[in-house]
């Protein structure tokens, strides 16, 4: 590849079930000229998110789908190497929707500057990026946990879950993680300070919840949906809050999403279940970022990034999320 060649993954078709390399077109094209109002960014790290699977589907969601033939949408961080936009200068590092490609050329809509001297670049996609914002606002605003309460988190060893669990610990809660595999569960306790863990791949989740949450669940931070959501609903404490942050177990469904059958537990326990979309909190990101940076600096919060190298591995690397092959934030080094 020469400096002027841009490798890109375009969305070629809408997948049925799990996505694969066949759903994308890989192409190499020359990098264009920067026009007025545009920037050229050399992409360095891309955020791989379960939501990308949803963006490949047609239909109404909280954000428009990626059009067929467009560069696959991805958040990323990179360096401005040419600019005709007044807000950004050559040499600035930025975070924005850079796309699955080597270079972003276009208007820097929604882009903001980041400082690589303050934190390593991938951290701006994990604890200091959308992952951290999601964990922070979903837990604190929707979940509103009080010290001493029991917080259960699914997808606990993943990007959002691992940060959310640690914030709940900072707030004085008892935190139980649900994750796949012995190793992940053990490191939730040993490395991240969780009080307990349930290995949904090797034990009965209902039995695990009974063991770990004898007084019931006050806050449930749901990243996975499906059977695990149903199991936690059956153990809610009175006035519990259920945060619907995501439902990765349902994203590759060919049939309709499986809804909870135990929802009457909400009635019995005067509990509530509420959906969450991180972008609603954009005006408050800067303040939250400062607080998270403080926790990182003091060692109260650990940010875990799982970095895979090579833009060309994108389709297979994205699928790691759905196989549970990542621990912490999955990042693609371009
Ligand atoms: N609402 C919002 O604004 C917002 C913003 C960002 C993210 N999210 C959501 O937050 C959730 C977590 O995202 P993330 O970026 O932090 O991803 P992640 O948790 O780092 O990665 C996904 C993890 O999900 C688990 N998983 C995969 N398939 C599963 C299944 N069938 N059943 C149970 N667990 C399964 C795997 O862990 P195991 O090894 O434990 O199986 C995998 O590592 C996703 O649902 C995502 O859509 C929502």
CSV table of C-alpha atoms and ligand atoms in Angstrom, one decimal, residues 49-50 134 158-160 179-180 184 200 223-224 245-249 251 276-278 321-322 324 326 328, ligand 1:
chain,number,residue,atom,x,y,z
A,49,UNK,CA,-19.0,-2.5,18.6
A,50,UNK,CA,-21.9,-5.1,18.7
A,134,UNK,CA,-22.3,4.2,28.1
A,158,UNK,CA,-16.8,-6.9,27.9
A,159,UNK,CA,-16.1,-3.2,27.2
A,160,UNK,CA,-19.2,-1.6,28.7
A,179,UNK,CA,-19.7,-13.7,31.8
A,180,UNK,CA,-18.8,-16.6,29.7
A,184,UNK,CA,-13.2,-14.3,32.6
A,200,UNK,CA,-23.3,-18.5,32.2
A,223,UNK,CA,-26.0,-6.1,27.8
A,224,UNK,CA,-27.2,-9.4,26.5
A,245,UNK,CA,-28.3,-1.2,27.4
A,246,UNK,CA,-28.1,-3.9,24.8
A,247,UNK,CA,-29.1,-7.4,23.9
A,248,UNK,CA,-26.2,-9.0,22.0
A,249,UNK,CA,-27.7,-12.5,22.3
A,251,UNK,CA,-28.5,-9.3,17.3
A,276,UNK,CA,-30.9,3.7,27.2
A,277,UNK,CA,-29.1,5.3,24.2
A,278,UNK,CA,-25.7,6.9,25.0
A,321,UNK,CA,-17.6,-10.0,19.9
A,322,UNK,CA,-20.4,-12.5,19.2
A,324,UNK,CA,-17.1,-13.9,23.4
A,326,UNK,CA,-12.7,-10.4,23.5
A,328,UNK,CA,-12.5,-5.6,27.5
B,1,LIG,N1,-27.4,1.6,24.4
B,1,LIG,C1,-26.3,2.2,24.0
B,1,LIG,O1,-26.2,3.4,23.9
B,1,LIG,C2,-25.1,1.3,23.9
B,1,LIG,C3,-23.8,1.8,23.7
B,1,LIG,C4,-22.7,1.0,23.6
B,1,LIG,C5,-22.9,-0.4,23.7
B,1,LIG,N2,-24.2,-0.9,23.9
B,1,LIG,C6,-24.5,-2.3,24.1
B,1,LIG,O2,-23.7,-2.7,25.2
B,1,LIG,C7,-23.5,-4.1,25.1
B,1,LIG,C8,-22.0,-4.4,25.3
B,1,LIG,O3,-21.3,-3.8,24.2
B,1,LIG,P1,-19.7,-3.8,24.3
B,1,LIG,O4,-19.2,-2.8,23.2
B,1,LIG,O5,-19.2,-3.6,25.7
B,1,LIG,O6,-19.3,-5.2,23.8
B,1,LIG,P2,-18.5,-6.3,24.6
B,1,LIG,O7,-19.3,-6.6,25.9
B,1,LIG,O8,-17.1,-5.9,24.8
B,1,LIG,O9,-18.5,-7.6,23.7
B,1,LIG,C9,-19.6,-8.4,23.6
B,1,LIG,C10,-19.6,-9.5,24.7
B,1,LIG,O10,-21.0,-10.1,24.7
B,1,LIG,C11,-20.9,-11.4,25.2
B,1,LIG,N3,-21.8,-12.2,24.4
B,1,LIG,C12,-21.8,-12.4,23.0
B,1,LIG,N4,-22.8,-13.2,22.7
B,1,LIG,C13,-23.5,-13.5,23.8
B,1,LIG,C14,-24.6,-14.3,24.1
B,1,LIG,N5,-25.3,-14.9,23.1
B,1,LIG,N6,-25.1,-14.3,25.3
B,1,LIG,C15,-24.4,-13.7,26.3
B,1,LIG,N7,-23.3,-12.9,26.1
B,1,LIG,C16,-22.9,-12.8,24.9
B,1,LIG,C17,-19.5,-11.9,25.0
B,1,LIG,O11,-18.9,-12.1,26.3
B,1,LIG,P3,-18.9,-13.5,27.0
B,1,LIG,O12,-17.6,-14.1,26.8
B,1,LIG,O13,-19.2,-13.1,28.5
B,1,LIG,O14,-20.0,-14.3,26.4
B,1,LIG,C18,-18.8,-10.7,24.3
B,1,LIG,O15,-17.4,-10.6,24.7
B,1,LIG,C19,-24.0,-4.5,23.7
B,1,LIG,O16,-25.2,-5.1,23.8
B,1,LIG,C20,-24.0,-3.2,23.0
B,1,LIG,O17,-25.0,-3.2,21.9
B,1,LIG,C21,-25.3,0.0,24.0
